[in-house]
XYZ file of C-alpha atoms in Angstrom:
404
model
C 70.641 58.398 165.536
C 72.673 57.781 168.775
C 74.460 54.495 169.320
C 72.958 54.318 172.510
C 69.555 55.162 170.730
C 69.645 52.571 168.005
C 70.380 49.863 170.885
C 67.296 51.332 173.479
C 69.263 53.267 175.694
C 68.247 56.257 177.964
C 68.844 59.105 176.242
C 70.122 62.523 177.354
C 71.969 65.470 175.616
C 75.121 64.615 174.351
C 72.441 62.341 171.644
C 71.599 65.674 170.042
C 75.932 65.903 169.829
C 75.634 62.884 167.729
C 72.895 63.994 166.107
C 75.020 67.424 165.677
C 77.792 66.131 164.506
C 76.386 64.021 161.982
C 74.649 67.232 160.667
C 78.471 69.397 160.362
C 80.255 66.193 159.048
C 77.490 66.324 156.158
C 77.876 69.955 155.987
C 81.594 69.919 156.234
C 82.752 67.203 153.375
C 79.215 67.025 151.242
C 78.361 63.389 152.404
C 76.664 61.100 155.083
C 78.964 58.998 157.939
C 76.495 56.268 157.814
C 74.944 55.019 154.137
C 73.019 52.086 154.109
C 69.715 50.193 151.626
C 67.667 50.426 154.602
C 66.898 52.277 157.990
C 68.181 49.301 159.583
C 70.695 48.589 157.863
C 71.892 53.157 158.872
C 71.531 51.751 162.675
C 73.477 48.863 162.456
C 76.432 51.029 161.178
C 75.029 53.488 163.723
C 75.959 50.885 166.539
C 78.891 48.873 164.911
C 80.770 51.599 162.056
C 83.153 53.904 162.606
C 83.218 57.307 161.490
C 85.327 57.253 158.183
C 88.217 60.541 158.556
C 86.431 63.847 157.059
C 89.470 64.576 155.677
C 89.649 62.215 153.164
C 86.911 63.336 151.334
C 88.518 66.812 152.423
C 91.394 66.719 152.409
C 92.741 70.655 153.625
C 90.753 70.831 156.807
C 92.791 70.490 159.318
C 93.698 67.527 161.852
C 92.349 69.979 164.666
C 88.719 70.080 163.154
C 88.860 66.751 161.978
C 88.996 65.376 165.893
C 86.651 68.023 167.053
C 83.969 66.501 165.134
C 84.925 62.796 165.534
C 85.417 63.559 169.074
C 81.294 64.804 168.850
C 80.733 60.925 166.906
C 82.512 59.236 169.292
C 80.250 55.765 169.820
C 80.261 56.413 174.344
C 78.684 59.097 174.851
C 81.038 60.440 177.199
C 83.768 60.937 175.254
C 81.725 63.349 173.494
C 81.313 66.976 174.193
C 79.515 67.922 176.371
C 77.407 70.872 175.818
C 76.110 72.043 172.323
C 78.214 75.304 173.176
C 81.300 73.880 173.968
C 81.186 72.036 170.486
C 80.959 74.770 169.013
C 84.077 76.413 170.865
C 86.261 73.578 170.471
C 85.538 73.670 166.533
C 86.434 78.313 166.813
C 89.010 77.721 168.584
C 90.108 74.676 166.335
C 89.269 76.606 163.336
C 92.063 79.214 165.161
C 94.453 76.663 165.724
C 97.793 77.019 164.087
C 98.240 74.551 161.063
C 100.125 70.982 162.657
C 102.042 69.383 160.589
C 103.746 64.806 161.035
C 107.236 64.072 159.849
C 108.838 61.137 160.387
C 111.819 61.834 158.902
C 112.873 58.510 159.791
C 111.858 55.081 161.172
C 113.057 54.850 164.975
C 114.798 52.392 166.268
C 113.074 49.834 169.071
C 113.973 51.808 172.623
C 114.829 49.278 175.441
C 114.461 51.507 178.481
C 116.350 50.180 181.087
C 115.860 48.259 184.604
C 114.872 51.949 186.603
C 112.597 54.335 184.915
C 112.819 57.653 187.647
C 108.161 57.481 187.064
C 107.940 61.039 186.989
C 105.252 62.309 189.297
C 101.301 62.640 188.289
C 99.699 64.064 185.310
C 97.078 66.305 185.708
C 93.719 65.035 184.785
C 92.854 68.897 183.830
C 91.580 68.737 180.195
C 93.841 71.357 178.045
C 91.840 74.577 176.420
C 91.631 72.837 173.887
C 88.793 69.853 172.180
C 91.443 67.932 170.323
C 93.968 66.049 172.295
C 97.469 65.944 171.746
C 99.470 63.318 171.265
C 100.759 61.863 174.982
C 103.352 58.765 175.860
C 101.844 57.023 178.621
C 104.643 55.977 181.123
C 103.767 53.706 183.936
C 101.617 54.629 187.129
C 104.063 53.928 190.134
C 103.972 50.209 191.696
C 102.652 49.795 194.448
C 104.733 48.804 197.847
C 104.566 45.986 198.940
C 102.564 45.305 202.703
C 103.902 42.125 205.116
C 100.650 39.968 205.349
C 100.370 40.625 208.884
C 100.355 36.745 210.559
C 96.772 36.922 211.960
C 94.792 37.528 208.441
C 91.229 36.981 208.547
C 91.598 33.758 205.903
C 88.182 33.058 208.050
C 86.191 36.086 205.959
C 87.627 35.156 202.775
C 86.800 30.795 203.031
C 83.197 32.250 203.965
C 82.828 34.853 201.198
C 83.497 32.713 199.055
C 81.045 29.534 200.395
C 78.521 32.781 199.921
C 79.434 32.653 195.850
C 79.328 29.127 195.669
C 76.129 28.286 197.462
C 74.122 31.328 194.881
C 76.219 30.009 191.679
C 74.770 26.482 192.621
C 71.575 27.868 193.791
C 70.785 29.398 190.146
C 72.676 26.417 188.275
C 69.848 24.261 189.936
C 67.240 26.610 189.425
C 68.676 27.047 185.653
C 68.268 23.007 184.854
C 64.805 22.838 186.583
C 62.994 24.943 184.723
C 64.413 24.002 181.991
C 63.011 20.231 182.617
C 59.330 21.993 183.098
C 59.496 23.308 179.449
C 60.650 19.393 178.086
C 57.860 17.571 179.835
C 55.936 19.997 179.299
C 52.836 18.470 177.405
C 51.880 18.859 173.885
C 47.861 20.227 174.134
C 46.096 17.646 171.611
C 42.880 19.656 170.690
C 45.051 22.829 169.808
C 44.374 23.805 166.308
C 47.362 24.306 164.070
C 47.400 27.277 161.642
C 46.586 25.271 158.319
C 43.605 23.567 160.236
C 42.438 26.514 161.454
C 42.019 28.633 158.149
C 38.812 29.497 156.269
C 38.956 27.914 152.609
C 38.803 30.089 150.234
C 38.398 30.214 146.497
C 41.306 30.130 144.246
C 41.900 33.335 142.246
C 43.672 33.248 138.904
C 44.422 37.312 137.894
C 45.627 37.907 134.458
C 47.900 40.211 136.430
C 50.073 40.428 139.312
C 47.749 43.355 140.945
C 48.403 43.811 145.329
C 44.785 43.115 146.366
C 42.284 45.980 147.776
C 43.314 47.482 151.477
C 40.173 46.740 152.576
C 40.121 42.802 151.464
C 43.456 42.037 153.335
C 41.317 43.675 156.246
C 38.584 42.116 155.887
C 40.505 38.091 157.040
C 42.566 39.514 159.829
C 40.887 36.900 162.639
C 39.345 39.362 166.175
C 41.318 38.666 169.294
C 41.012 36.157 171.678
C 40.598 34.357 167.802
C 43.875 33.634 166.518
C 44.059 29.279 166.527
C 47.944 28.804 169.067
C 50.149 26.587 165.780
C 51.228 23.185 167.950
C 54.332 23.596 169.567
C 57.315 21.156 167.921
C 60.160 22.366 169.037
C 62.023 20.851 172.002
C 64.420 23.151 173.281
C 66.760 20.571 172.019
C 65.820 21.631 168.362
C 65.073 24.656 168.553
C 69.676 24.375 169.229
C 69.872 22.506 167.295
C 71.076 22.962 163.311
C 73.224 25.745 161.428
C 72.362 29.006 161.438
C 73.849 31.170 158.372
C 74.159 35.056 159.037
C 75.833 37.583 158.045
C 78.462 40.067 160.250
C 80.054 43.247 160.110
C 83.968 42.662 160.403
C 87.225 43.281 160.052
C 85.727 47.025 158.746
C 83.454 44.354 155.641
C 80.731 42.557 155.403
C 80.765 39.454 155.235
C 78.358 35.805 154.959
C 78.991 32.990 158.465
C 77.734 29.344 159.499
C 77.753 28.458 162.404
C 76.413 25.037 164.590
C 73.943 25.768 167.351
C 74.781 22.485 169.070
C 78.743 23.478 169.909
C 78.805 27.001 168.687
C 80.909 26.207 165.155
C 81.198 28.879 163.565
C 82.641 29.277 160.236
C 83.716 32.065 158.215
C 81.833 31.873 154.268
C 82.321 34.180 152.040
C 86.215 36.787 152.575
C 86.275 39.689 149.265
C 87.296 43.240 150.097
C 83.546 43.414 149.286
C 79.989 43.894 150.713
C 78.220 39.717 151.145
C 74.562 40.613 153.369
C 71.665 38.853 153.422
C 71.997 34.914 152.127
C 69.125 32.966 152.775
C 69.121 29.186 151.928
C 67.635 26.815 149.507
C 64.573 24.938 150.566
C 66.993 21.549 150.922
C 69.561 23.217 153.114
C 71.534 23.086 149.946
C 73.015 26.516 149.100
C 72.401 29.719 149.785
C 71.700 32.583 147.603
C 73.178 36.460 148.969
C 73.497 39.930 147.893
C 77.238 41.428 146.908
C 78.781 44.633 145.442
C 81.944 42.778 143.991
C 81.277 44.472 140.365
C 80.749 47.842 141.943
C 76.285 46.718 142.044
C 74.831 44.290 144.574
C 74.412 40.768 142.481
C 72.755 37.721 143.149
C 74.649 35.162 144.377
C 74.499 31.162 145.273
C 77.076 28.717 146.703
C 77.341 26.273 148.589
C 76.702 26.039 152.736
C 80.576 25.198 152.651
C 81.068 28.937 150.449
C 82.271 26.538 147.204
C 81.320 26.352 143.838
C 80.234 30.634 143.852
C 78.497 31.340 140.704
C 76.700 34.648 140.094
C 73.038 34.901 139.678
C 72.745 37.641 138.040
C 74.929 39.869 136.291
C 74.368 43.903 135.227
C 75.155 48.035 136.156
C 71.739 47.735 138.965
C 71.133 47.234 142.513
C 70.171 43.728 142.704
C 69.219 42.608 146.379
C 67.017 40.641 148.562
C 67.613 37.305 147.316
C 64.494 34.959 147.842
C 64.108 31.235 147.320
C 60.785 29.944 145.644
C 59.538 27.165 147.819
C 60.316 24.582 144.679
C 64.088 25.311 144.771
C 65.156 27.021 141.406
C 63.674 30.025 141.157
C 65.200 33.080 143.038
C 62.830 36.576 143.409
C 65.012 39.654 143.280
C 64.537 43.536 144.018
C 65.928 45.229 141.230
C 66.654 48.849 141.063
C 66.306 49.131 136.439
C 65.825 52.810 136.430
C 68.622 53.900 139.299
C 65.586 55.919 141.392
C 65.663 54.347 144.131
C 62.081 52.322 142.940
C 62.881 48.859 142.714
C 61.104 46.383 141.079
C 59.880 42.480 141.671
C 61.854 39.974 138.964
C 62.903 36.180 139.000
C 65.325 34.211 137.224
C 66.248 30.863 137.910
C 69.802 29.271 139.741
C 71.408 28.984 136.688
C 70.652 32.494 136.116
C 67.637 31.873 133.086
C 64.905 32.841 131.990
C 64.693 36.202 134.221
C 61.285 37.780 134.672
C 59.981 41.083 136.382
C 57.033 40.024 137.995
C 55.486 43.425 139.828
C 56.130 46.783 139.722
C 54.781 50.477 140.054
C 56.339 52.839 140.505
C 56.896 52.662 143.866
C 59.850 51.061 146.474
C 59.489 47.277 146.996
C 61.740 44.624 148.538
C 62.218 42.649 150.365
C 60.392 39.860 148.695
C 59.278 35.691 150.300
C 57.485 33.202 148.211
C 54.843 31.207 150.292
C 55.286 28.134 151.194
C 53.346 27.312 148.983
C 54.209 30.053 146.721
C 50.891 30.802 145.250
C 51.726 34.630 146.131
C 54.439 36.595 146.792
C 54.420 39.291 150.051
C 57.250 42.227 150.379
C 57.685 45.678 151.708
C 56.244 48.204 149.274
C 56.465 52.481 149.576
C 57.619 55.421 148.033
C 61.675 54.869 148.117
C 61.945 59.221 149.859
C 59.461 57.966 152.250
C 59.183 55.454 154.402
C 55.996 56.435 156.647
C 54.480 54.729 154.108
C 56.149 51.578 153.525
C 54.225 49.097 154.442
C 53.432 44.982 153.493
C 52.001 44.003 150.305
C 51.166 40.997 148.736
C 50.465 40.009 144.695
C 48.764 36.367 143.845
C 52.600 34.541 141.781
C 49.967 33.649 138.026
C 53.209 32.655 137.192
C 53.661 29.157 137.749
C 56.503 27.616 138.638
C 58.252 25.379 136.598
């Protein structure tokens, strides 16, 4: 999936050039340039992460061949090969090109240019016949001659244009302010029932084991179209713009956890290591953050305070423990664990201090991203074939294990 396709932009044949470049990269190196734990994570890397160097995996590759492949993997489509034929021709020329040896025998001293530098004629825009780019010393463009301003310049035209733009900007600000005021002043309907009030009362089921509900029974709880109750809106614009946002971001060639104060958008970086820190979740009391990190080579579950201090490892093993979620009382963490190392994750839970590890659900499939129902009665998660995302569905199991 090309970066523009992952972003929902219009597509053309250059997206196929990108896909062809991915395929050639894997054929040459034996690995894929972008890999993540989920399809969504892979799509994010296609948009944000630069491709690795093919020569990192195949040092015998020439710089010319590497340049052809990386050109096909450019994030900007206009920088790629125009057609597949152009790609193939460039690749053939790169194979036949003489090897390029880069050798710096001695660092060059800093160059001090004289005050007056003669400017060479402009370089032709005609691209070189080969598909790879040689280093070019860039020279400053010739400066434009200063044309003296006539005394009768059209100052009134500049003043009119500035006044017009000022009026348009002022109108936009007034319209935006009126929309915000109307949204704040709109009363909440008193007769709108909440989801909890409209949900049918059912008898609690206690099952001896954790098994997924039958598909037919699950579908009977879906409300008909037009009868889904609308929850009461108890959040104003001020409430939605207040509080704290915790997230992970890819910056400086690494994933780390960040915290942002929404009113002033003041951001704090909570983790700063060479490992990947992903998928943070805040505890119900708002005082701790659980996340996954591969500090020891495989993913484990970690917990830290909201200020990034007092980092504690909750799980410690040689398999991938991922996607933590808090129990409603904040005493337990439920997560996915690839205990067999084959991509089929099971659901486990553990106390925040690392004790009480217990398996919750296992069916030989991939069970990911678990989450507690607010009252702790059920777990919902993603379930399906580990190698076929089209089979993934949302499942739920009854939590018959007491939280205490």
